[in-house]
Coordinates of C-alpha atoms and ligand atoms in Angstrom, one line a residue:
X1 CA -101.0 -3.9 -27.3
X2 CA -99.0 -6.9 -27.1
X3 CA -101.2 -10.6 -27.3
X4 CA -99.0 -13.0 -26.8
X5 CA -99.3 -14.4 -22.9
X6 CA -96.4 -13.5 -20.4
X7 CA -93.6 -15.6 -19.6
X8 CA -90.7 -14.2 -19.9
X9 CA -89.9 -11.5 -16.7
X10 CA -86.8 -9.4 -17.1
X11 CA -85.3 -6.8 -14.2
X12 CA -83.0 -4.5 -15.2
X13 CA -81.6 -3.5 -12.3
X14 CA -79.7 -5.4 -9.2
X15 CA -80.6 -2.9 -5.8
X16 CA -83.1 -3.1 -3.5
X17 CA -85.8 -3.2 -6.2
X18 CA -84.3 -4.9 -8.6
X19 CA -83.6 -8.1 -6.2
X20 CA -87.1 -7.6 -4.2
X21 CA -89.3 -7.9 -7.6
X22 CA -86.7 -10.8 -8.5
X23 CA -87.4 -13.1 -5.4
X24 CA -91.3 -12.0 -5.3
X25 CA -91.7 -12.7 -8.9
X26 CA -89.9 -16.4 -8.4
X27 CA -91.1 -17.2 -5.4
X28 CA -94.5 -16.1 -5.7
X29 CA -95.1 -16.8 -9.8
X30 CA -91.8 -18.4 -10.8
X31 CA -93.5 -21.8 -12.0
X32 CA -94.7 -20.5 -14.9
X33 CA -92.7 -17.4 -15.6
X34 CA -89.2 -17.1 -16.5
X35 CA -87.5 -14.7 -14.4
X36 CA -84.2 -12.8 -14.9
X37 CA -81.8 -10.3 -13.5
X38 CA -79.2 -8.0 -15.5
X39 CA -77.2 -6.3 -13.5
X40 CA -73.5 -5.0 -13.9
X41 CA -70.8 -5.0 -11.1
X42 CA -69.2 -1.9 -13.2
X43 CA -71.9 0.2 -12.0
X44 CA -72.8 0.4 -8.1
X45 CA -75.7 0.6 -6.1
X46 CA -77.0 3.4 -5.0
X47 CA -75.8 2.2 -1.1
X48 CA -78.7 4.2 0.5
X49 CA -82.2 2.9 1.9
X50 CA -81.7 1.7 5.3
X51 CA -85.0 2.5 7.1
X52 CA -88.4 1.1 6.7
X53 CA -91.9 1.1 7.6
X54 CA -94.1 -1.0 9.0
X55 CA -95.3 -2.4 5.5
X56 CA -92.6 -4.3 5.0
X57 CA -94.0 -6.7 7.4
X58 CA -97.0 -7.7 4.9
X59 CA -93.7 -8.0 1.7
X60 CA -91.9 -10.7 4.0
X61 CA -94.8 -12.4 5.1
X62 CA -95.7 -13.4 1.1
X63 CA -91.9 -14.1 0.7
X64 CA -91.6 -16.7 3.8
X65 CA -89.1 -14.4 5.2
X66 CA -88.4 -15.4 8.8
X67 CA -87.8 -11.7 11.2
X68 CA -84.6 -13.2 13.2
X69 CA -83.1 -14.6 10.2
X70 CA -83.9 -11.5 7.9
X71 CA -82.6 -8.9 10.9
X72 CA -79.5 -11.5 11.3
X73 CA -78.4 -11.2 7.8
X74 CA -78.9 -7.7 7.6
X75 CA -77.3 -5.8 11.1
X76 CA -80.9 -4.7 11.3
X77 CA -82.5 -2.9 14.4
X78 CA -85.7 -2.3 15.4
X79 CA -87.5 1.1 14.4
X80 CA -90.5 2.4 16.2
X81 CA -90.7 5.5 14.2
X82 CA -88.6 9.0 13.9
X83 CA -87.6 11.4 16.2
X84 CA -87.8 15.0 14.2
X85 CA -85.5 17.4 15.9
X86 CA -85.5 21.3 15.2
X87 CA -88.4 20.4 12.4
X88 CA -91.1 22.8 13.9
X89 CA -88.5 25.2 15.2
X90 CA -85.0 25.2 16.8
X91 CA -84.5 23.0 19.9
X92 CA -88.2 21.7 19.6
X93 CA -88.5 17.9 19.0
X94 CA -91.2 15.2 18.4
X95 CA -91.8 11.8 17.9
X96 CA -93.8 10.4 15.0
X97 CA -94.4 7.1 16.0
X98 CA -95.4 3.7 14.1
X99 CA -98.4 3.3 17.2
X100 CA -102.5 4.4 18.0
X101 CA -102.6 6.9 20.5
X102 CA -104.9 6.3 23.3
X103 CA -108.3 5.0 22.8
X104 CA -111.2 6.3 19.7
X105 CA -114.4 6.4 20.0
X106 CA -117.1 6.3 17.3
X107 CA -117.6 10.0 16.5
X108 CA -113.9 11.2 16.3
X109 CA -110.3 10.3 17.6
X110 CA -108.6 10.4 20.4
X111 CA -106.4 13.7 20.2
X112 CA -110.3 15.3 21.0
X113 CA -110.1 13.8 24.1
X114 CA -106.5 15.0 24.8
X115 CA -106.8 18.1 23.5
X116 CA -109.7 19.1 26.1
X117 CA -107.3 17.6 28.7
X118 CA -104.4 19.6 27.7
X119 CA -107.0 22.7 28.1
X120 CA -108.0 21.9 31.4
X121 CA -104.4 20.8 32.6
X122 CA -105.0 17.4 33.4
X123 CA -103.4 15.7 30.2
X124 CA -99.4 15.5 29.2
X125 CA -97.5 15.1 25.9
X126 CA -99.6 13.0 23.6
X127 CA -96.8 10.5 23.1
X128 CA -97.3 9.4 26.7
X129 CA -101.1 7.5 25.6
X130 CA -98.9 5.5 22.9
X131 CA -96.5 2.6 23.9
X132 CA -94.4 3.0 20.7
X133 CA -93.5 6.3 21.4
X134 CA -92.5 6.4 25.1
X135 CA -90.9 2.7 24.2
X136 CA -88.8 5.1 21.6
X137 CA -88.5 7.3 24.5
X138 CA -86.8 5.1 26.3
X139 CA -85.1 2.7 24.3
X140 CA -87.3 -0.4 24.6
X141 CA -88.5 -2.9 22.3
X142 CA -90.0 -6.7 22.7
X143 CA -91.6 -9.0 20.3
X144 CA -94.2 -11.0 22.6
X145 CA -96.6 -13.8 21.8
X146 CA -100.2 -11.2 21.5
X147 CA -98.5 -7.5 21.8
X148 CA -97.9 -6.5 18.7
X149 CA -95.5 -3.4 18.6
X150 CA -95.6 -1.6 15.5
X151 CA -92.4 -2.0 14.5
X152 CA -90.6 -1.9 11.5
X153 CA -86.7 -2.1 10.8
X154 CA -83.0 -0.3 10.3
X155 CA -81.2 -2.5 8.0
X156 CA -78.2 -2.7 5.4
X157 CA -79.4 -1.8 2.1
X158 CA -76.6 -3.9 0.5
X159 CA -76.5 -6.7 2.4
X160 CA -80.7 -6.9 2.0
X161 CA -80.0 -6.9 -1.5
X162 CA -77.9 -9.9 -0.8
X163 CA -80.4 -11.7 1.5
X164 CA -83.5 -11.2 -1.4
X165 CA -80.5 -12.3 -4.3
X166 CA -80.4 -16.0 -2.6
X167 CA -84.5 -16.2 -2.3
X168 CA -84.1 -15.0 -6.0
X169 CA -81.7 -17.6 -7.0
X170 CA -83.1 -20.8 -4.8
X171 CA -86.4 -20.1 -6.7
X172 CA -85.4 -20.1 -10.4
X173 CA -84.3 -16.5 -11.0
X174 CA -81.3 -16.5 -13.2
X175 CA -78.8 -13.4 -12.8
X176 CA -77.0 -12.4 -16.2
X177 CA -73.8 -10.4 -15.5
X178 CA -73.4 -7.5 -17.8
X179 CA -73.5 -3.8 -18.9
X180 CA -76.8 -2.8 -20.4
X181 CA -75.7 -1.2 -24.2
X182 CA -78.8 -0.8 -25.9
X183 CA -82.7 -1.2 -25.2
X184 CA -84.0 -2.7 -28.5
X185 CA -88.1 -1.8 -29.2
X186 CA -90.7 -3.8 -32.0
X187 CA -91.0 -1.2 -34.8
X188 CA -94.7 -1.6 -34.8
X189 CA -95.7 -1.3 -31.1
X190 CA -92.8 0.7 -29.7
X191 CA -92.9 -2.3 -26.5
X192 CA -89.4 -3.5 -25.8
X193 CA -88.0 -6.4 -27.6
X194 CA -84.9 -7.1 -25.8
X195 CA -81.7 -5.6 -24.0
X196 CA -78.3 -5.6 -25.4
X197 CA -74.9 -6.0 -23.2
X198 CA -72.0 -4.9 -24.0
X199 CA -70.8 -8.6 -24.5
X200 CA -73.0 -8.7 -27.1
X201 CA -75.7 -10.7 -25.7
X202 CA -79.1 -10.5 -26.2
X203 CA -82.0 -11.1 -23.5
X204 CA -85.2 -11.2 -24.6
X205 CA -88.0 -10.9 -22.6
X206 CA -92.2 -10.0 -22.7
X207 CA -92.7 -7.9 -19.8
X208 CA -89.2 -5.8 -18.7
X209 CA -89.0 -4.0 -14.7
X210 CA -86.7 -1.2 -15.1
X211 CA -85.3 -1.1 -11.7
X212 CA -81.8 0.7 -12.6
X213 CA -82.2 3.6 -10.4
X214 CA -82.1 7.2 -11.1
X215 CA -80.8 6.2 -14.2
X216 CA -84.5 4.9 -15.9
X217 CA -82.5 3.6 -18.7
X218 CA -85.6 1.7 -19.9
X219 CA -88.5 3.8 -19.1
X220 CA -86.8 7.1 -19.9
X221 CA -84.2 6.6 -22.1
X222 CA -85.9 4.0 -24.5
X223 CA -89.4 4.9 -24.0
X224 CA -88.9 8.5 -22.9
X225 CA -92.2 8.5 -21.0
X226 CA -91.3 11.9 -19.0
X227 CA -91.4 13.2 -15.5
X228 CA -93.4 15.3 -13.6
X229 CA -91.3 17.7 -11.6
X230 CA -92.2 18.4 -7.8
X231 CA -88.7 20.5 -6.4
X232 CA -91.0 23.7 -5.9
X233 CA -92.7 21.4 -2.9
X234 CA -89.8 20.0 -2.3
X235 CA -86.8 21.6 -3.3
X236 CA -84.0 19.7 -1.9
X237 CA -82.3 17.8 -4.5
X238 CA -79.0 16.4 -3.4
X239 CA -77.9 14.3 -0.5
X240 CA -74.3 13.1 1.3
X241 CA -74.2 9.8 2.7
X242 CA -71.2 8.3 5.4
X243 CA -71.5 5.3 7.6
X244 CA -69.4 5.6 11.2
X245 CA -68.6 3.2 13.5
X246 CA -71.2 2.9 16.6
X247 CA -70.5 4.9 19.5
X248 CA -73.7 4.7 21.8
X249 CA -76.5 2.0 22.2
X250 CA -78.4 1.9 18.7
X251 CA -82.2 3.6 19.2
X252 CA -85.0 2.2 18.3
X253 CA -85.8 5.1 16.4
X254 CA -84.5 7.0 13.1
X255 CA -83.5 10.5 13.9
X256 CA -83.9 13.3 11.5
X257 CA -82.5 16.7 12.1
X258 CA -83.2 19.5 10.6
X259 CA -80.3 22.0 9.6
X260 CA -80.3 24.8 7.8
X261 CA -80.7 24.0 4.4
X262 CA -81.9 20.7 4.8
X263 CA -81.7 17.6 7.6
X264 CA -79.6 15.1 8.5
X265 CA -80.5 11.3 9.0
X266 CA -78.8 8.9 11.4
X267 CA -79.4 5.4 11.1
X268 CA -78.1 2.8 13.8
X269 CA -77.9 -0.8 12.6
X270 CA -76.3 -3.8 15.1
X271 CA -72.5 -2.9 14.0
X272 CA -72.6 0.6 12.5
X273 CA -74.8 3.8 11.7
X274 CA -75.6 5.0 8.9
X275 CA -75.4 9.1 8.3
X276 CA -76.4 11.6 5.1
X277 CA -77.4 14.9 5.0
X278 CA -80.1 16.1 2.5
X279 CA -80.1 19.2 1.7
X280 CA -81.1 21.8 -1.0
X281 CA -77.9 22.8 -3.8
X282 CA -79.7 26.4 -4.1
X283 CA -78.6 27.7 -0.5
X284 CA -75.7 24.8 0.0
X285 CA -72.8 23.6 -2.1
X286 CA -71.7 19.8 -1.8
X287 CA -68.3 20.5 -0.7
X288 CA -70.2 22.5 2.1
X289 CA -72.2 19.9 2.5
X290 CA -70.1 17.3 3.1
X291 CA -67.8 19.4 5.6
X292 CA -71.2 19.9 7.6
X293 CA -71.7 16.2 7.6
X294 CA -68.3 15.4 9.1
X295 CA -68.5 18.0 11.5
X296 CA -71.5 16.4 12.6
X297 CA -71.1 12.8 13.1
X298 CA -70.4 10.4 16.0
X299 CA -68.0 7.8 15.5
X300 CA -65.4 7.3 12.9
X301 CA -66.0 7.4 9.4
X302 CA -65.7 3.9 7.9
X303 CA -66.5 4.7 3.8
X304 CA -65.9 8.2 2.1
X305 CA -68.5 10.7 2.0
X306 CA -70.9 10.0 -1.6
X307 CA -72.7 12.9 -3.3
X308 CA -76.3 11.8 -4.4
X309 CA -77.8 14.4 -6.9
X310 CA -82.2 14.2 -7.3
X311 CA -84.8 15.6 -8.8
X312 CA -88.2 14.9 -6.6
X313 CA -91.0 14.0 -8.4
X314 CA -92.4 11.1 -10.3
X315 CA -92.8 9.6 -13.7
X316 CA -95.6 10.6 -15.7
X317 CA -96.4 6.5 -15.5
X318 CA -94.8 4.2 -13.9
X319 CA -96.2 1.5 -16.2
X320 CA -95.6 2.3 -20.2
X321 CA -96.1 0.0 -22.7
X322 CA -94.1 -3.2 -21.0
X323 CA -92.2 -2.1 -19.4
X324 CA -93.0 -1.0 -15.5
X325 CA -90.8 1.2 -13.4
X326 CA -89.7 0.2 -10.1
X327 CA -87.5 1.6 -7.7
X328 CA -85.6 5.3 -8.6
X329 CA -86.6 4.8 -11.5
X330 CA -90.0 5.3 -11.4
X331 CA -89.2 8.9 -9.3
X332 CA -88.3 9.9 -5.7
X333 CA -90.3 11.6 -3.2
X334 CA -87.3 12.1 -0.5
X335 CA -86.6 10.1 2.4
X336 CA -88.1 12.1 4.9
X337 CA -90.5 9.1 6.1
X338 CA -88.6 5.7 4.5
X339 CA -91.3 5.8 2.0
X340 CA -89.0 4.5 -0.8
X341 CA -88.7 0.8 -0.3
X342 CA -92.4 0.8 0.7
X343 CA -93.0 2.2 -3.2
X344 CA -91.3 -0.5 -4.6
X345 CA -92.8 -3.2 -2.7
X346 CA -96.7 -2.2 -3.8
X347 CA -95.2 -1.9 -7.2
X348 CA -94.0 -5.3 -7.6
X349 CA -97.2 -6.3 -5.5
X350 CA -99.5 -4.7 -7.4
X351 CA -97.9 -5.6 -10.7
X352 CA -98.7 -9.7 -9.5
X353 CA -102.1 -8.5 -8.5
X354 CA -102.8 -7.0 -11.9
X355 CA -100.3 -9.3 -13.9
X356 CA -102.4 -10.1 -17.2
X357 CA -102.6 -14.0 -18.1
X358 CA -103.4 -13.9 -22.3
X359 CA -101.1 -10.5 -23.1
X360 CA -101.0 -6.8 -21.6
X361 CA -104.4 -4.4 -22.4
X362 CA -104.5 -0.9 -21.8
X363 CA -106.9 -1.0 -18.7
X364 CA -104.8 -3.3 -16.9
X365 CA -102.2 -0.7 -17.4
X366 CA -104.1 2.1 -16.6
X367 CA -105.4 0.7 -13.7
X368 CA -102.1 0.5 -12.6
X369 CA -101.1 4.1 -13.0
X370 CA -104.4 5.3 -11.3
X371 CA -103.3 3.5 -8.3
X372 CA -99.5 4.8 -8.1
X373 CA -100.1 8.0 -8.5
X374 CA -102.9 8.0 -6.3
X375 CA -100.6 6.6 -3.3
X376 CA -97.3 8.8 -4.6
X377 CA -99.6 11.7 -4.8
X378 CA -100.6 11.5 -1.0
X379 CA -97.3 10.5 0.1
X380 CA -95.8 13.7 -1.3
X381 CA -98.4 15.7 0.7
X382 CA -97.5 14.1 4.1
X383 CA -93.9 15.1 3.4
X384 CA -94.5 18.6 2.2
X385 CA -96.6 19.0 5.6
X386 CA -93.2 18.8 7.4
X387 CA -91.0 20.9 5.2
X388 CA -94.2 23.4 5.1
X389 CA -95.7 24.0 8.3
X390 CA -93.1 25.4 10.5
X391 CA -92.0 28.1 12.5
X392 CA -89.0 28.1 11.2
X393 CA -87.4 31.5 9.8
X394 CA -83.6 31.2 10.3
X395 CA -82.5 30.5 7.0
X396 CA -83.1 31.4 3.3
X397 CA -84.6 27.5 2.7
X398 CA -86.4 27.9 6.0
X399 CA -88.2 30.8 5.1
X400 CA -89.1 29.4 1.3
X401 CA -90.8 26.2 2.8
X402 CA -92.9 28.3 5.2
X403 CA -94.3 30.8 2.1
X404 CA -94.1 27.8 -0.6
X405 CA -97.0 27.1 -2.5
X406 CA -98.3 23.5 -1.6
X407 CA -101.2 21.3 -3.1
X408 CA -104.9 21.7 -2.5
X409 CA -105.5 18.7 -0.8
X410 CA -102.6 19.6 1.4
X411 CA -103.9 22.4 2.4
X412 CA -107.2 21.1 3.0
X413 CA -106.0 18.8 5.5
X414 CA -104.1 20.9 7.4
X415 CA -107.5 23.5 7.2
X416 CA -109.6 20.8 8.4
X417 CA -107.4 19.5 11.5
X418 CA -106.5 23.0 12.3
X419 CA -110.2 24.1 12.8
X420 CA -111.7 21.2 14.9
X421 CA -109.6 18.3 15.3
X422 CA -110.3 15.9 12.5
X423 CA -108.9 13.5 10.1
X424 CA -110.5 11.6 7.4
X425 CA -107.9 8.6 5.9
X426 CA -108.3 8.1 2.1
X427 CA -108.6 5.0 0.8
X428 CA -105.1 5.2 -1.0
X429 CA -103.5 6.5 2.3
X430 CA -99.7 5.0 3.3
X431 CA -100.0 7.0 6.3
X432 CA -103.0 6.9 8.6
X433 CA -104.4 9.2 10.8
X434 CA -102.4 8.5 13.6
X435 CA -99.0 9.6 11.5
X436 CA -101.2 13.0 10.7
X437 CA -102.1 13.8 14.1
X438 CA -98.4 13.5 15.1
X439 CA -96.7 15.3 12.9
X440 CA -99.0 18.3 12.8
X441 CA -99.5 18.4 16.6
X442 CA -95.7 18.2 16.3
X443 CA -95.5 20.4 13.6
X444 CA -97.4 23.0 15.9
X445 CA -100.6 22.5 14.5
X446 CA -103.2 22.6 17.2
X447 CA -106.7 22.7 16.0
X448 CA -109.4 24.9 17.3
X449 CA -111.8 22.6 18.7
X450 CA -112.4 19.2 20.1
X451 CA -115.4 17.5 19.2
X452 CA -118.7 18.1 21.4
X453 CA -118.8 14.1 22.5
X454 CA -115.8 14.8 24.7
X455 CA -117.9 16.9 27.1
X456 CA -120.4 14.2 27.5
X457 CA -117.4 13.4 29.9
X458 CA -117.5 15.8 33.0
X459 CA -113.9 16.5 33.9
X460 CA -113.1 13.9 36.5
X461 CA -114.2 11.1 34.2
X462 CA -111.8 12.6 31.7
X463 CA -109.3 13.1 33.6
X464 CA -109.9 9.0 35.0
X465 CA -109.9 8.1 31.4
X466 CA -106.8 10.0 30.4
X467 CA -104.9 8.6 33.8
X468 CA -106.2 4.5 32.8
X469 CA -104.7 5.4 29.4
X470 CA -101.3 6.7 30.7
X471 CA -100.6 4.9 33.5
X472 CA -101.3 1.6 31.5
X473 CA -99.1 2.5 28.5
X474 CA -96.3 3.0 31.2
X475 CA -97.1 -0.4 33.2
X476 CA -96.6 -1.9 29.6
X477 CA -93.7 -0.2 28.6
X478 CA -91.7 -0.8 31.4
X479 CA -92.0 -4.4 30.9
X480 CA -90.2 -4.6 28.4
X481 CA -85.9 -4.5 27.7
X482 CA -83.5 -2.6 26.4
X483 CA -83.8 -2.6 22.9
X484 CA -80.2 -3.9 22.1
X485 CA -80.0 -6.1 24.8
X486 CA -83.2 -7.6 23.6
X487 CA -81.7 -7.9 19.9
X488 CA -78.6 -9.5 21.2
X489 CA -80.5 -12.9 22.4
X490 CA -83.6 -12.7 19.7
X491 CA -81.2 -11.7 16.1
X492 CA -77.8 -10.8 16.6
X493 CA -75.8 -10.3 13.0
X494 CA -73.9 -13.4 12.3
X495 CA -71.0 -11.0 11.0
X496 CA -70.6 -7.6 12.5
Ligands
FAD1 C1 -80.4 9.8 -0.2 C2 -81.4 8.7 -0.2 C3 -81.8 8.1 1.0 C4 -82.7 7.1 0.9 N1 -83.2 6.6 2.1 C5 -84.2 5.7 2.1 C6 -84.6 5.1 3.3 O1 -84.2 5.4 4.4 N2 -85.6 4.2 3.2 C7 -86.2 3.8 2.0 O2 -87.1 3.0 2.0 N3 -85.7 4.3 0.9 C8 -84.7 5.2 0.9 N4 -84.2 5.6 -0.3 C9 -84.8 5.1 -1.6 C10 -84.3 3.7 -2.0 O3 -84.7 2.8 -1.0 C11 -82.9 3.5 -2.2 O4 -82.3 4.6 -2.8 C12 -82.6 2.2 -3.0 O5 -81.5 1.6 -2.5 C13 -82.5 2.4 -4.5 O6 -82.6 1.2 -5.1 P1 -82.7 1.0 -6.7 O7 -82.7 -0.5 -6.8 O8 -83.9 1.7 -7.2 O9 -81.5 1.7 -7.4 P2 -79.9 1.4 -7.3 O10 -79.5 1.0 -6.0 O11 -79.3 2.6 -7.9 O12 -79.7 0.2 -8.3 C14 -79.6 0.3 -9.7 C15 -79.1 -1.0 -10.3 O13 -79.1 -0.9 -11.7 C16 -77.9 -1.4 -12.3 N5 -77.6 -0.7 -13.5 C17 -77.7 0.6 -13.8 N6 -77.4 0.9 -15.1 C18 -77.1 -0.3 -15.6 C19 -76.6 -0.8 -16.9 N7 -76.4 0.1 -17.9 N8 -76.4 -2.1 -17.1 C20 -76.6 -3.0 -16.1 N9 -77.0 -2.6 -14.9 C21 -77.3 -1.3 -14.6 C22 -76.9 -1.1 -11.2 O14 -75.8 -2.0 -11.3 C23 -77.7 -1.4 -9.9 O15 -77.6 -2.8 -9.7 C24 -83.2 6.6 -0.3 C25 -82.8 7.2 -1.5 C26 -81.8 8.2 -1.5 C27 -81.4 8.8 -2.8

């Protein structure tokens, strides 16, 4: 254990997580701490990242960070949640969507009531008793003073970096330029003393945030702390990734595609979209890959196309010894649901939250790990649900993700909903039971049962109650404009 209090914060790293611990850390705790940045303009980015969930929300409200001013600086657009195409089978598409659908009540959700309504033929697509979706639907989006839209955002990873680099810097976070040589560790404890450039300089710190990407130069290479390996759930492993020039109107919505051996994003920010195909290197090679992804882009290509390789899975702890992994470092689940920036943002939160004052003790770290792993571990079962439950037979990776084993509690979910309807959110759940009811209704999961409360309704009050929900999601959604016409006078980029 190390005694000695903290004040000394070092991130090695300068992406998205490097910069977002770097302005939390000096906004939030940078009168007392010492914070600094290492990163090396020899060695890129990863250049990937550019959707989000609704989470991010609660990271920019503790940073200050304004919504016009953030979406200005970044070409960002609006994202109400992602359209999966040819996910439950070819041609079929859905919308998992950031809203509630319908209306509860107190013995069991609202896809009960639906479902009996879909029996009887007096209910439509569930996506029709949620504003975010049909807004997706048709290409609408507002911010208005007590109608909160879920709503999170499609933004440029490298210019966020940017953005977070100057709340970094105005708060006291100093940036050291330079190419990370050697990771020096105390003989005794085995914690980290101190980075090496390749200048020669020396930073010392107390606590060190390895946030250098796939790399984990700290937390794997120094401290070797080991991974556990999850490609037989999820088994792609590499990605492509090109940006094009707009062609059409930019949707509030990711798309995701599904293709043969793998699917294929699209991102549309203010001035460009951003494209990458992820797929599995067992049933498709990269040069394959890439020719796929070129063959199926709109617009011009405005960078060359950039080969990602990835193992899925996470690191056996994220915090070891002092040092804390944030970012690809600390392990990928896959980009399926924007999940990653979301990780990195209740690391560095949680980190704050469990910062110790008089040094670092085993529990504190513990704690730490119990917590990670127990959001990571959920996380991965919501994406193996999509990969997993599918009709899907066309192709060699198609037919492995159908028959693949998948975890316990995976399957106990998808048990319970299938047999009567239900969905119980645990307490370290991202994704709420909304997000599960719409992917596995849109996965083809259609449970059972409704619950018995629903016929305490005879079916003309249902079918009233269904109709009020409908017709008042559509009043509402039609109220509001065009998504980038509504952009253009509320946070249109400064440089495009
Ligand atoms: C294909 C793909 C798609 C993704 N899509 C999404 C998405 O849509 N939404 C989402 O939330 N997340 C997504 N992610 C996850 C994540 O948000 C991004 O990958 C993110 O940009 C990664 O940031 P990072 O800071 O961890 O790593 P990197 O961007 O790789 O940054 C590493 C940093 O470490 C520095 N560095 C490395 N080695 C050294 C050294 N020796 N010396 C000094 N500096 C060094 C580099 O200079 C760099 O600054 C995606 C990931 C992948 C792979």
């Amino acid at each position: 254990m190390m005694d000695k209090p903290i004040k000394r914060i070092v991130i090695a790293g300068g992406g998205t997580a490097g910069w977002m611990a770097a302005a939390a850390f000096a906004k939030l705790l940078g009168k007392n701490l010492d914070v600094s940045l290492v990163e090396s303009d020899d060695i890129p980015t990863v250049g990937v990242g550019e959707a989000t969930i609704p989470t991010l929300h609660i990271f920019h409200r503790l940073l200050g960070i304004e919504e016009k001013e953030f979406m200005a600086a970044t070409n960002a657009t609006f994202k109400l949640g992602i359209s999966f195409e040819n996910w439950k089978d070819v041609n079929q598409d859905y919308i998992h969507s950031f809203g509630f659908l319908g209306q509860d009540c107190w013995a069991c959700g609202f896809q009960h009531f639906w479902l009996k309504g879909m029996q009887k033929g007096i209910a439509s697509e569930i996506g029709d008793y949620c504003p975010e979706h049909l807004a997706s639907r048709q290409g609408r989006f507002a911010v208005m003073a007590n109608q909160d839209l879920n709503h999170a955002y499609h933004l440029d990873a490298g210019l966020y970096a940017k953005f977070l680099r100057n709340i970094a810097e105005k708060h006291g976070a100093k940036r050291v330029e330079g190419k990370i040589k050697d990771v020096n560790l105390d003989d005794d404890s085995g914690y980290i003393k101190s980075l090496t450039l390749a200048s020669g300089e020396v930073v010392e710190g107390d606590l060190f945030l390895d946030c250098t990407g796939f790399r984990g130069l700290l937390i794997e290479d120094a401290l070797h702390t080991g991974y556990e390996d999850w490609s037989h759930y999820l088994p792609c492993d590499s990605a492509v990734a090109v940006q094009t020039k707009s062609t059409e109107k930019a949707v509030p919505y990711t798309r995701s595609i599904a293709r043969e051996s793998g699917w294929q994003w699209r991102i549309p920010l203010q001035n460009r979209t951003g494209n990458g195909l992820v797929f599995c290197s067992k049933y498709m090679s990269d040069d394959d890959a890439i020719k796929f992804l070129l063959d199926n882009v709109e617009g011009e290509p405005i960078n060359t196309p950039r080969v990602i390789k990835y193992k899925t899975g996470t690191r056996l702890k994220h915090w070891n010894k002092n040092c804390i992994a944030v970012g690809l470092s600390s392990g990928f689940i896959e980009p399926l649901e924007s999940t990653g920036i979301h990780l990195f943002q209740r690391a560095i939160v949680r980190l704050m939250q469990l910062l110790p004052n008089q040094g670092i003790n085993q529990a504190d770290i513990d704690e730490f790990n119990q917590q990670t792993k127990a959001e990571c571990d959920n996380i991965r079962d919501f994406i193996i649900l999509h990969y997993h439950l599918t009709d899907r037979t066309d192709s060699k990776f198609w037919r492995y993700c159908k028959s693949m084993p998948i975890t316990d509690s995976l399957k106990h979910r998808m048990d319970l909903f299938g047999k009567s309807g239900r969905v119980y959110k645990k307490p370290d759940d991202l994704f709420g039971e909304n997000s599960w009811i719409q992917v596995m209704i849109g996965q083809g999961l259609i449970p059972e049962q409704y619950h018995p409360i629903v016929d305490q309704m005879s079916d003309e009050e249902l079918k009233l109650f269904l109709g009020r929900i409908k017709e008042g999601t559509a009043k509402k959604v039609a109220q509001w404009p065009d998504h980038l016409d509504f952009i253009d006078h509320y946070c249109k980029a400064k440089v495009m």
